[in-house]
Short mmCIF file of C-alpha atoms and ligand atoms in Angstrom, two decimals:
data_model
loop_
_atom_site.label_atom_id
_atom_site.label_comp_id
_atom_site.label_asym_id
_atom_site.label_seq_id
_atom_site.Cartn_x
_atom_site.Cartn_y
_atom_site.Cartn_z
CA UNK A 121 -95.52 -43.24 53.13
CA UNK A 122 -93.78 -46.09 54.83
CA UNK A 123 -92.13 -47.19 52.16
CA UNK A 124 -90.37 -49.91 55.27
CA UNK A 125 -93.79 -52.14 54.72
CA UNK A 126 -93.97 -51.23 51.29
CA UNK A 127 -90.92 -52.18 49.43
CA UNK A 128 -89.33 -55.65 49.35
CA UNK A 129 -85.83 -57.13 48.52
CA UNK A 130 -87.36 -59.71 45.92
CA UNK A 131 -85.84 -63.60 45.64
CA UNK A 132 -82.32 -62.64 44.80
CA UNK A 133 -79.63 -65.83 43.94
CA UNK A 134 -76.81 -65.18 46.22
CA UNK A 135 -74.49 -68.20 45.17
CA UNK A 136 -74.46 -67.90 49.35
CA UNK A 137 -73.69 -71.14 50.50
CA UNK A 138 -71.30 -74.44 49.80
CA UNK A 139 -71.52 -76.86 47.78
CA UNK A 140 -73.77 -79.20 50.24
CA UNK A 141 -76.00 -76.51 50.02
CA UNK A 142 -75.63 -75.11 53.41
CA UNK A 143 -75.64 -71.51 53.58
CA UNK A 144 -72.84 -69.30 54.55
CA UNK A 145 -73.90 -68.14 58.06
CA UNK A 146 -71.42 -64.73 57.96
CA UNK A 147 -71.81 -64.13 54.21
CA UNK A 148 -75.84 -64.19 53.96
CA UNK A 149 -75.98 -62.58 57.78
CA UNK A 150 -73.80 -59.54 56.42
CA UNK A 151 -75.89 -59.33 53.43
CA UNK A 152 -79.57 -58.64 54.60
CA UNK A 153 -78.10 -56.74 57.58
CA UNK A 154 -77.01 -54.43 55.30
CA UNK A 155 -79.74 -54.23 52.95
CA UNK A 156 -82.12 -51.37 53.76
CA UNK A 157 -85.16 -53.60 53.26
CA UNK A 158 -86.97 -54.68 56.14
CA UNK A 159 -88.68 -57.79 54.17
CA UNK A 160 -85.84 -59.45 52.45
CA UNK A 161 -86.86 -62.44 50.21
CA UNK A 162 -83.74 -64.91 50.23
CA UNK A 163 -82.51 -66.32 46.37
CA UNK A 164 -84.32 -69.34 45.62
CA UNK A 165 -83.42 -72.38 48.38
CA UNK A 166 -84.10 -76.12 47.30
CA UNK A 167 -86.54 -78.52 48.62
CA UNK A 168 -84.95 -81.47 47.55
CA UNK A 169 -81.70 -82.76 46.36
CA UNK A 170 -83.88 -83.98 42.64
CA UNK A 171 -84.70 -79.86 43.15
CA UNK A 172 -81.32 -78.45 43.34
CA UNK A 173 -80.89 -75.65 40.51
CA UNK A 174 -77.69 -75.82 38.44
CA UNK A 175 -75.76 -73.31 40.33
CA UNK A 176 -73.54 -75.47 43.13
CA UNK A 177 -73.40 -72.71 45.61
CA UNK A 178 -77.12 -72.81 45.94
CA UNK A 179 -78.51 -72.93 49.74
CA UNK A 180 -81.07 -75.71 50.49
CA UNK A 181 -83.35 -76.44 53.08
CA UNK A 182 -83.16 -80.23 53.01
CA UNK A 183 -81.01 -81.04 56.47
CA UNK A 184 -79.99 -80.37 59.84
CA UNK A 185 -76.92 -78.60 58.92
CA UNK A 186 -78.72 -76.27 56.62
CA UNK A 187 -81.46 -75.56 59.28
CA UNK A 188 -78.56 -75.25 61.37
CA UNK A 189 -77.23 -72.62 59.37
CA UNK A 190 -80.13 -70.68 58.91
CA UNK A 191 -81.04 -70.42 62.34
CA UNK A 192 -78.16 -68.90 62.84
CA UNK A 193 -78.78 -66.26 59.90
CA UNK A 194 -82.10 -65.48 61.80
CA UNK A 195 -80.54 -65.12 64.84
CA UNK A 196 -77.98 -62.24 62.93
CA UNK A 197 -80.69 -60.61 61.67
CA UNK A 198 -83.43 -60.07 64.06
CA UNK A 199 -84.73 -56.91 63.26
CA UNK A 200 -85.86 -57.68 59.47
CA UNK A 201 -88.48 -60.03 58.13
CA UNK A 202 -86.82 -62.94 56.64
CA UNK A 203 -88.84 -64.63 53.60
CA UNK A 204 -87.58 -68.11 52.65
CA UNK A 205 -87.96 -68.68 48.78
CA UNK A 206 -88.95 -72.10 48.20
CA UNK A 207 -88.20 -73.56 45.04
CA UNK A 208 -87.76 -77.29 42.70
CA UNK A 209 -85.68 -76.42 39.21
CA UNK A 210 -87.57 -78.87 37.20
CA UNK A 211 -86.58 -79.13 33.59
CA UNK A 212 -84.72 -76.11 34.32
CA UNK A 213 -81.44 -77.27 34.79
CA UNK A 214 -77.91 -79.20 33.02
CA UNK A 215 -77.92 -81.31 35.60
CA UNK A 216 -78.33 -85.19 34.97
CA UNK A 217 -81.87 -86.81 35.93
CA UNK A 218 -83.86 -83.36 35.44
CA UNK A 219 -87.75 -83.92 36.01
CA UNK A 220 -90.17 -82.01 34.95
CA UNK A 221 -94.39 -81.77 34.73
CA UNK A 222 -93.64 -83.90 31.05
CA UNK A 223 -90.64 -84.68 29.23
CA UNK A 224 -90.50 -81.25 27.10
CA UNK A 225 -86.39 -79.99 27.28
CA UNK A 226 -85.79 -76.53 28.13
CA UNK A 227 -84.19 -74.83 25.08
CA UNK A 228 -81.70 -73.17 27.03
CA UNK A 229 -80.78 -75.73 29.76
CA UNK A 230 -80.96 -78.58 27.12
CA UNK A 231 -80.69 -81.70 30.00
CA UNK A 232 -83.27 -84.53 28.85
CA UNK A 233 -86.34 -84.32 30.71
CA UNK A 234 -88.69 -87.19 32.64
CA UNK A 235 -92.36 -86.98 33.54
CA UNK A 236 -92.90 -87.44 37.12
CA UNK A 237 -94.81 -89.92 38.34
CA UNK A 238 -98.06 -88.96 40.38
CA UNK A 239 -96.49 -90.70 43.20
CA UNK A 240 -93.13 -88.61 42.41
CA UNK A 241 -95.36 -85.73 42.52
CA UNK A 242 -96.99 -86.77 45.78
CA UNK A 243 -93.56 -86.90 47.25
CA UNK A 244 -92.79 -83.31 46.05
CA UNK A 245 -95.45 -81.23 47.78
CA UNK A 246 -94.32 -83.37 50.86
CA UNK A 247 -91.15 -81.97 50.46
CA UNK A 248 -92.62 -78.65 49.99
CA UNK A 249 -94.28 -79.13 52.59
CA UNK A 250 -91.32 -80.28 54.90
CA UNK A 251 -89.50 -77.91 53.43
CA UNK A 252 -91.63 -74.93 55.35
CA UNK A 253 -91.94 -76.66 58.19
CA UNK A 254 -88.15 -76.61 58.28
CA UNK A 255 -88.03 -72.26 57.70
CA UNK A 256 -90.51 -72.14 60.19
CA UNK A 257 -88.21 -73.52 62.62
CA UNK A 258 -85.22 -71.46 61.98
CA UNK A 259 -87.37 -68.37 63.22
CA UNK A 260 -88.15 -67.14 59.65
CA UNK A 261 -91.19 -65.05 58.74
CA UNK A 262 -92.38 -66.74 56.00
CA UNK A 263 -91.28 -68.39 52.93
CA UNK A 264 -92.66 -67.72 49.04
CA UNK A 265 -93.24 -70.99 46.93
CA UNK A 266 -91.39 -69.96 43.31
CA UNK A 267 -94.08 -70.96 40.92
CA UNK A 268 -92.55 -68.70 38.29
CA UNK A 269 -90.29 -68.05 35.91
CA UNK A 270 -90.19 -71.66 34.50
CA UNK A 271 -89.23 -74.01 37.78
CA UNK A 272 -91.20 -76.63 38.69
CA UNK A 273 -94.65 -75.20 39.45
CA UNK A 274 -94.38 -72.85 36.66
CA UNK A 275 -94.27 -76.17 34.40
CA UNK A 276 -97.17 -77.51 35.67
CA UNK A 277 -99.26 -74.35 35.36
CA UNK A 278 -98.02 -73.43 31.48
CA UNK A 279 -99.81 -75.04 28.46
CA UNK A 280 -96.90 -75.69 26.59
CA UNK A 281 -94.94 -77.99 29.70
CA UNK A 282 -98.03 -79.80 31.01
CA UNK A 283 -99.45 -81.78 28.34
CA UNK A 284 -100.77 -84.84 31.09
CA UNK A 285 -103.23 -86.77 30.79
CA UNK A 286 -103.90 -87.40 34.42
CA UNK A 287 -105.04 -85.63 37.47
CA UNK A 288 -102.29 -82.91 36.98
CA UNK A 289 -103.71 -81.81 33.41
CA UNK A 290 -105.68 -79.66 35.90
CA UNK A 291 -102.45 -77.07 35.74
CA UNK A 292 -102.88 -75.25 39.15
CA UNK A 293 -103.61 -78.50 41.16
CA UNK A 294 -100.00 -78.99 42.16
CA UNK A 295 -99.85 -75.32 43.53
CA UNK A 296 -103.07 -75.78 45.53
CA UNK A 297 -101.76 -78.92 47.04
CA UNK A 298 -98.44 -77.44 47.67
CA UNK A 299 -100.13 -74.55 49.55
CA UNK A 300 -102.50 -76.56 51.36
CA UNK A 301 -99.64 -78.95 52.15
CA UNK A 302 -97.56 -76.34 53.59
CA UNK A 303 -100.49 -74.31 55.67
CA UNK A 304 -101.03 -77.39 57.10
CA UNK A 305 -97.99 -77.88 59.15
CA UNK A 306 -97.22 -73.96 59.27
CA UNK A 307 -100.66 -72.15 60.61
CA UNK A 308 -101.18 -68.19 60.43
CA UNK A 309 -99.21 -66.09 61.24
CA UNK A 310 -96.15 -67.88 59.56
CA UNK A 311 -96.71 -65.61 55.73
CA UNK A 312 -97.08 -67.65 52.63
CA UNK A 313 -96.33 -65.64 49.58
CA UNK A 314 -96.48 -67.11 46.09
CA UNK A 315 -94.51 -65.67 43.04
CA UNK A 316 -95.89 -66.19 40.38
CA UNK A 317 -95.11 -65.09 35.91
CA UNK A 318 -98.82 -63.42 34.52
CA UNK A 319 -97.51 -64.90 31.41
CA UNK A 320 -94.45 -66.41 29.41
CA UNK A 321 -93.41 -66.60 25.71
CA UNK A 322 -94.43 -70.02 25.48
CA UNK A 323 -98.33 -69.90 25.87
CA UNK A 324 -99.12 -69.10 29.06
CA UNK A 325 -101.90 -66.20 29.53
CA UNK A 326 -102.93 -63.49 31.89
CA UNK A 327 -106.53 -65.36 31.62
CA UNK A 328 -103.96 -68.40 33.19
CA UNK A 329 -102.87 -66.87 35.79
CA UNK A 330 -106.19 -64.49 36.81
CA UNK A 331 -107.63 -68.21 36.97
CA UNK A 332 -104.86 -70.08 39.00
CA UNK A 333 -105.23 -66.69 41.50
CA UNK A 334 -108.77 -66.78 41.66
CA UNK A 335 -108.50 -71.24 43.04
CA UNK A 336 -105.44 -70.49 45.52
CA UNK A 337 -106.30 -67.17 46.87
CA UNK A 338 -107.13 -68.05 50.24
CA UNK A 339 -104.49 -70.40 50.14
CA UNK A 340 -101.80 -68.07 51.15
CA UNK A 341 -101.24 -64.63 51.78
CA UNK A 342 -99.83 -62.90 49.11
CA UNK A 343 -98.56 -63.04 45.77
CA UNK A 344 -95.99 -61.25 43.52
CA UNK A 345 -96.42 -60.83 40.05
CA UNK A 346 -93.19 -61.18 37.65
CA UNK A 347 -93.13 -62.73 33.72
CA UNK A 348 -91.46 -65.33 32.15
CA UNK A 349 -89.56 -68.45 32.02
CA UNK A 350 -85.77 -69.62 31.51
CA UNK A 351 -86.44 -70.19 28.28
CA UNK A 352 -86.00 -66.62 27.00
CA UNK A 353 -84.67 -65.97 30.54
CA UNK A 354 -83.75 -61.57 29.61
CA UNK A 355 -87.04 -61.44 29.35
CA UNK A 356 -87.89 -62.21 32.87
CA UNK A 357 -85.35 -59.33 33.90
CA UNK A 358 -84.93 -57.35 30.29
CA UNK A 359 -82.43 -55.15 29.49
CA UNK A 360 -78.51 -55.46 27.80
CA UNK A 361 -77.76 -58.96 26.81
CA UNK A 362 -73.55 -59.10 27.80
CA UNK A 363 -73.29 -61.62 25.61
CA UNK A 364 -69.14 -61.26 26.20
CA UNK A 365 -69.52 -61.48 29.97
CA UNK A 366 -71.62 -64.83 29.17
CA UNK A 367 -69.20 -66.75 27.17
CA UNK A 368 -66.48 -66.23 29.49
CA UNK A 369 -68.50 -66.94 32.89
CA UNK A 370 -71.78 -68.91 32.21
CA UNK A 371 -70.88 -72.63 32.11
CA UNK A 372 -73.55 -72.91 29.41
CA UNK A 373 -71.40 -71.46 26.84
CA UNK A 374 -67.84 -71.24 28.09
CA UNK A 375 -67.36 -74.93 27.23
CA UNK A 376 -67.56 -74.00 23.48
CA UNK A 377 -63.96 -73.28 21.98
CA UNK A 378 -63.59 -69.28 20.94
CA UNK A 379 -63.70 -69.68 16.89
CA UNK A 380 -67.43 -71.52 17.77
CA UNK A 381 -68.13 -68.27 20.49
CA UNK A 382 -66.88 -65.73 17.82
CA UNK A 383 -69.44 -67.37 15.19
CA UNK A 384 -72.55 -67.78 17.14
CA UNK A 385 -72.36 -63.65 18.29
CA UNK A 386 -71.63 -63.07 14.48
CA UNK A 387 -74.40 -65.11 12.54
CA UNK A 388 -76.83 -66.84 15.69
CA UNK A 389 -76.28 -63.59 18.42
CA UNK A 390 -78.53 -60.80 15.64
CA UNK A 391 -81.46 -63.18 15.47
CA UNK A 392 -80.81 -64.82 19.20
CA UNK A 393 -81.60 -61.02 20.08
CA UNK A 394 -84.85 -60.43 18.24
CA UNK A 395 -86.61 -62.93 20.88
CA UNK A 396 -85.84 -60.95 24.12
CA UNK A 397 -88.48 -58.02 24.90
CA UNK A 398 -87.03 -54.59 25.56
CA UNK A 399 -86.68 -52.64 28.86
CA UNK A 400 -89.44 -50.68 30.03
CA UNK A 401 -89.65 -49.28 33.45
CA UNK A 402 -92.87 -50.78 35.67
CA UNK A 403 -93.13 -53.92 33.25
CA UNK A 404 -95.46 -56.13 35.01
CA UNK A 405 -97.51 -53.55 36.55
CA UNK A 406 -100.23 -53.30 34.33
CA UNK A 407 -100.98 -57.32 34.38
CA UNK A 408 -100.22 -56.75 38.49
CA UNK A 409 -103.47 -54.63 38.11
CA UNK A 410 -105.50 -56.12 36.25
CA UNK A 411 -104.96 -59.60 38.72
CA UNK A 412 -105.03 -57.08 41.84
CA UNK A 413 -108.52 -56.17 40.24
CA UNK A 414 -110.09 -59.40 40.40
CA UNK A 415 -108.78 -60.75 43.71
CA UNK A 416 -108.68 -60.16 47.35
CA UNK A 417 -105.11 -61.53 47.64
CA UNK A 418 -102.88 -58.90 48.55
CA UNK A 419 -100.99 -59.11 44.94
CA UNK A 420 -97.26 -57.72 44.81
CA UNK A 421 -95.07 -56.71 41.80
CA UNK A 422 -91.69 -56.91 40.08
CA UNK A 423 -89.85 -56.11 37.10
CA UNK A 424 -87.97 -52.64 36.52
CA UNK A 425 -89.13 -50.45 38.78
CA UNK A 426 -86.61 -47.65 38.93
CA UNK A 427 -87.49 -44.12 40.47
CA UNK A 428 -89.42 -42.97 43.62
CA UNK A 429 -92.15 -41.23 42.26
CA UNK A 430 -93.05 -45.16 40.28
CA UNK A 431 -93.21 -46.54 43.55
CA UNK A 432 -95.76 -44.02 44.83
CA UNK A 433 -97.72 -44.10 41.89
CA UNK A 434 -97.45 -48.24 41.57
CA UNK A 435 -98.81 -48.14 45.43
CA UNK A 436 -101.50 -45.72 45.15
CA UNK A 437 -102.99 -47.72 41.94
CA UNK A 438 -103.48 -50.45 44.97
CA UNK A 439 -101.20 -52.80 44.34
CA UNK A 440 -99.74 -53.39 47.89
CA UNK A 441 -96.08 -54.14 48.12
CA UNK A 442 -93.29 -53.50 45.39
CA UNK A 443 -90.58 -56.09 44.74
CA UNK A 444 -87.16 -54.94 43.93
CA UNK A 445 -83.73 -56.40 42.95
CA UNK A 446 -81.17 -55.08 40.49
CA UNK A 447 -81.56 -51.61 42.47
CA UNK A 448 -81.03 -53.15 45.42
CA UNK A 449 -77.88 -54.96 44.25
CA UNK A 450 -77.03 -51.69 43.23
CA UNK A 451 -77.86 -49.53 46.37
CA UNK A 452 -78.33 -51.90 49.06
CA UNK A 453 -78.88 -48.77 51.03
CA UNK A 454 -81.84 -47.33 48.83
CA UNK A 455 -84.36 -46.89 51.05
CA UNK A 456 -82.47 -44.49 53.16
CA UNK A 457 -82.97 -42.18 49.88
CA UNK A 458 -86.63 -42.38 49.56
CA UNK A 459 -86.32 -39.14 51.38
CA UNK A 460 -85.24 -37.36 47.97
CA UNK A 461 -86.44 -37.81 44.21
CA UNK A 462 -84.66 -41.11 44.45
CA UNK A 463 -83.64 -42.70 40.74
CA UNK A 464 -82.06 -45.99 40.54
CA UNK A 465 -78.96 -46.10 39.65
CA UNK A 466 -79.17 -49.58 37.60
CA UNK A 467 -79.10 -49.19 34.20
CA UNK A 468 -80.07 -53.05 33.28
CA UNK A 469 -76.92 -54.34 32.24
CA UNK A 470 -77.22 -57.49 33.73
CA UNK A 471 -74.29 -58.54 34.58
CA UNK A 472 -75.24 -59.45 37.35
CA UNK A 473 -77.66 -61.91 36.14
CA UNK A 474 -74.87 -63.31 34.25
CA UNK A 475 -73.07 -63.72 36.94
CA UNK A 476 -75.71 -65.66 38.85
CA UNK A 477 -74.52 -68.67 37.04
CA UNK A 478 -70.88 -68.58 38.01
CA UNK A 479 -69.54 -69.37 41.16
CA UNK A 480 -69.38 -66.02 42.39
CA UNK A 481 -71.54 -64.34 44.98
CA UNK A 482 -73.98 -62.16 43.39
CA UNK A 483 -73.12 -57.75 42.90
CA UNK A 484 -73.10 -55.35 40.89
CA UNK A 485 -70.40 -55.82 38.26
CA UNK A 486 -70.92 -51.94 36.62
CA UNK A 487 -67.91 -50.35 35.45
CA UNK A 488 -65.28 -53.13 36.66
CA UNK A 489 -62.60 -53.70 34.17
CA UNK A 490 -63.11 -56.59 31.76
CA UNK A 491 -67.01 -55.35 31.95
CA UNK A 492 -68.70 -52.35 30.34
C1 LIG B 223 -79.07 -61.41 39.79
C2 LIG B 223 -80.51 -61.84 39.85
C3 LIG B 223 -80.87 -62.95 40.59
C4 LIG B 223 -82.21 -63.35 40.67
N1 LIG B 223 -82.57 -64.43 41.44
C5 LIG B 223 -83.88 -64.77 41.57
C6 LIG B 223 -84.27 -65.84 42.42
O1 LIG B 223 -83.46 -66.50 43.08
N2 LIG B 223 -85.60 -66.11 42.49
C7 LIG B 223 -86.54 -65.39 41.80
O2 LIG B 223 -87.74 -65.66 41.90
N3 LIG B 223 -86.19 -64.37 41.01
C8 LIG B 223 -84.89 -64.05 40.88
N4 LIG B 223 -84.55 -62.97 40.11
C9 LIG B 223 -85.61 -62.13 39.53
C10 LIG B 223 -85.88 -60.95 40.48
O3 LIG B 223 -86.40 -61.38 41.72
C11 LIG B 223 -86.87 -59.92 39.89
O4 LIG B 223 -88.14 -60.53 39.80
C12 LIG B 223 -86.43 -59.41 38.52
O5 LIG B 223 -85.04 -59.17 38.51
C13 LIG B 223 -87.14 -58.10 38.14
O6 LIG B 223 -86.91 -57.11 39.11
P1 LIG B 223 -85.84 -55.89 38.94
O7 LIG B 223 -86.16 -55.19 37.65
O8 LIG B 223 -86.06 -55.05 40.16
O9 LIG B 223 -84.48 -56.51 38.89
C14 LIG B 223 -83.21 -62.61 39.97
C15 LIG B 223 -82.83 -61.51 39.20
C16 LIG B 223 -81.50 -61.13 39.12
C17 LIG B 223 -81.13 -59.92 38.31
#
């Protein structure tokens, strides 16, 4: 098996770059040289300034100084296959002036929300679209549109976020116009990968998603399967909820004073819980399948894969490509163990994810003092 082709670094937030967005040229460089991947998806980059997520150290794709920049990450890295992710927050964010497909808040980021405009929208896959073009030029492989886990694509595709009235009631039309937008100005070979969640806890269905494949599938060239939205964002990832780690590092809930921290985990925390899905290995698989079924899109997947022999059991079902990224926060170096009976050595307590919302660079916190 060459697991080389086979096995991806998925979309990863690296908190890699200052606060103008641009990323750090000897931080990111370091990083994907020394992951064992040979297709390394980057964290999620924006494609506007009205797109930027709520973390400030996140890298964008916006200027010369940030193409700058990653043209020079290329250049460091020449021997791997560099996959720009491509993403607009939406509702998803604290930040002021949050947009979204209508003006539904996100229950977790909790920033008022306006509908775009159709010309707003117009100006978006333009920016998607520029956005590419931009990647393209820095030497990168490819880039992968996030129209998952809640952002803004994800809100025009789910039921319970698009309630228009106009042209974009038709949920998938802003993906196909992104794609088409962005093939346009970057022809084959240049890879277009789309992530897509099969479903999320808010009404979007498999049936959703098998249909929104089915329209863009020669629109791009791949697409990797995950779940969820911000919303109920452990159960995109699953697993522990370090709900101490959270109050002292997520700006969300640091801001409230201890005796209001110490009563939420006591009387809100036991219920909070019952929302989030468990952790089972391969979680997405069997929804990967079923969409890998009923396409010709090569269709990827993510979500707690953990040991070798999944891997060659998730490939040989026919999925082609498996996404991983706790395990390779974990092991950077994992692939050099496929050799063995390797077993991930990640056991989901997310504090990494946690972390993603600080202002530190994203590892694997296991086992540090102050942590578990
Ligand atoms: C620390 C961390 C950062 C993440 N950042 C992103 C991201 O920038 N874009 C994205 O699409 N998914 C992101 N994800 C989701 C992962 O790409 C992946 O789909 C998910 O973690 C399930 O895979 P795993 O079980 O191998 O971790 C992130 C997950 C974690 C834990």
């Amino acid at each position: 098996m060459n697991y080389l082709d086979k096995i991806i670094r998925s979309a990863t937030v690296e908190n890699g770059a200052d606060r103008n967005g641009v990323p750090d040229v000897t931080a990111l460089s370091t990083l994907y040289r020394n992951l064992s991947a040979k297709t390394i998806i980057t964290g999620f980059v924006y494609v506007s300034e009205n797109g930027r997520a709520m973390q400030p150290l996140q890298a964008g794709i916006v200027n010369q100084m940030q193409t700058h920049a990653w043209k020079q990450i290329r250049h460091a890295v020449p021997d791997k296959q560099l996959i720009m992710q491509l993403a607009h927050v939406g509702r998803q964010t604290t930040r002021s002036g949050a947009v979204g497909a209508s003006n539904i808040k996100c229950t977790y980021c909790k920033a008022p929300v306006r509908a775009l405009s159709v010309k707003e929208i117009k100006q978006i896959v333009n920016d998607f679209a520029q956005a590419a073009l931009r990647a393209k030029e820095t030497g990168f492989d490819g880039i992968q549109i996030h129209a998952a886990h809640g952002y803004l694509i994800h809100q025009f595709l789910s039921p319970y976020t698009n309630n228009r009235t106009d042209e974009y009631k038709d949920r998938p039309l802003l993906l196909e116009q992104v794609l088409k937008a962005v093939r346009a100005v970057c022809p084959a070979p240049f890879l277009i990968w789309i992530k897509l969640s099969w479903a999320d806890d808010r009404g979007l269905t498999l049936a959703d998603t098998l249909a929104t494949v089915k329209r863009i599938e020669t629109l791009c060239d791949g697409a990797e399967i995950s779940y969820g939205t911000m919303e109920y964002p452990l159960n995109i990832i699953r697993g522990a909820i370090p709900i101490d780690t959270a109050f002292r590092v997520n700006p969300l809930f640091n801001k409230y004073p201890p005796l209001i921290q110490r009563l939420w985990q006591r009387f809100v925390f036991p219920r909070y819980k019952r929302r989030f899905k468990p952790f089972t290995p391969n979680y997405n698989v069997q929804a990967a399948l079923e969409i890998k079924k009923q396409t010709s899109l090569p269709i990827f997947v993510t979500g707690g894969i953990r040991t070798k022999q999944d891997i060659d059991h998730i490939l040989a079902s026919g999925i082609d490509k498996v996404s991983l990224c706790r395990p390779f926060i974990k092991e950077p170096d994992l692939l050099h163990k496929l050799t063995g009976d390797w077993k991930s050595g990640c056991v989901n307590c997310n504090l990494c994810t946690i972390y993603c919302d600080s202002m530190e660079s994203v590892r694997c916190h296991l086992g540090e003092k102050n942590e578990i």
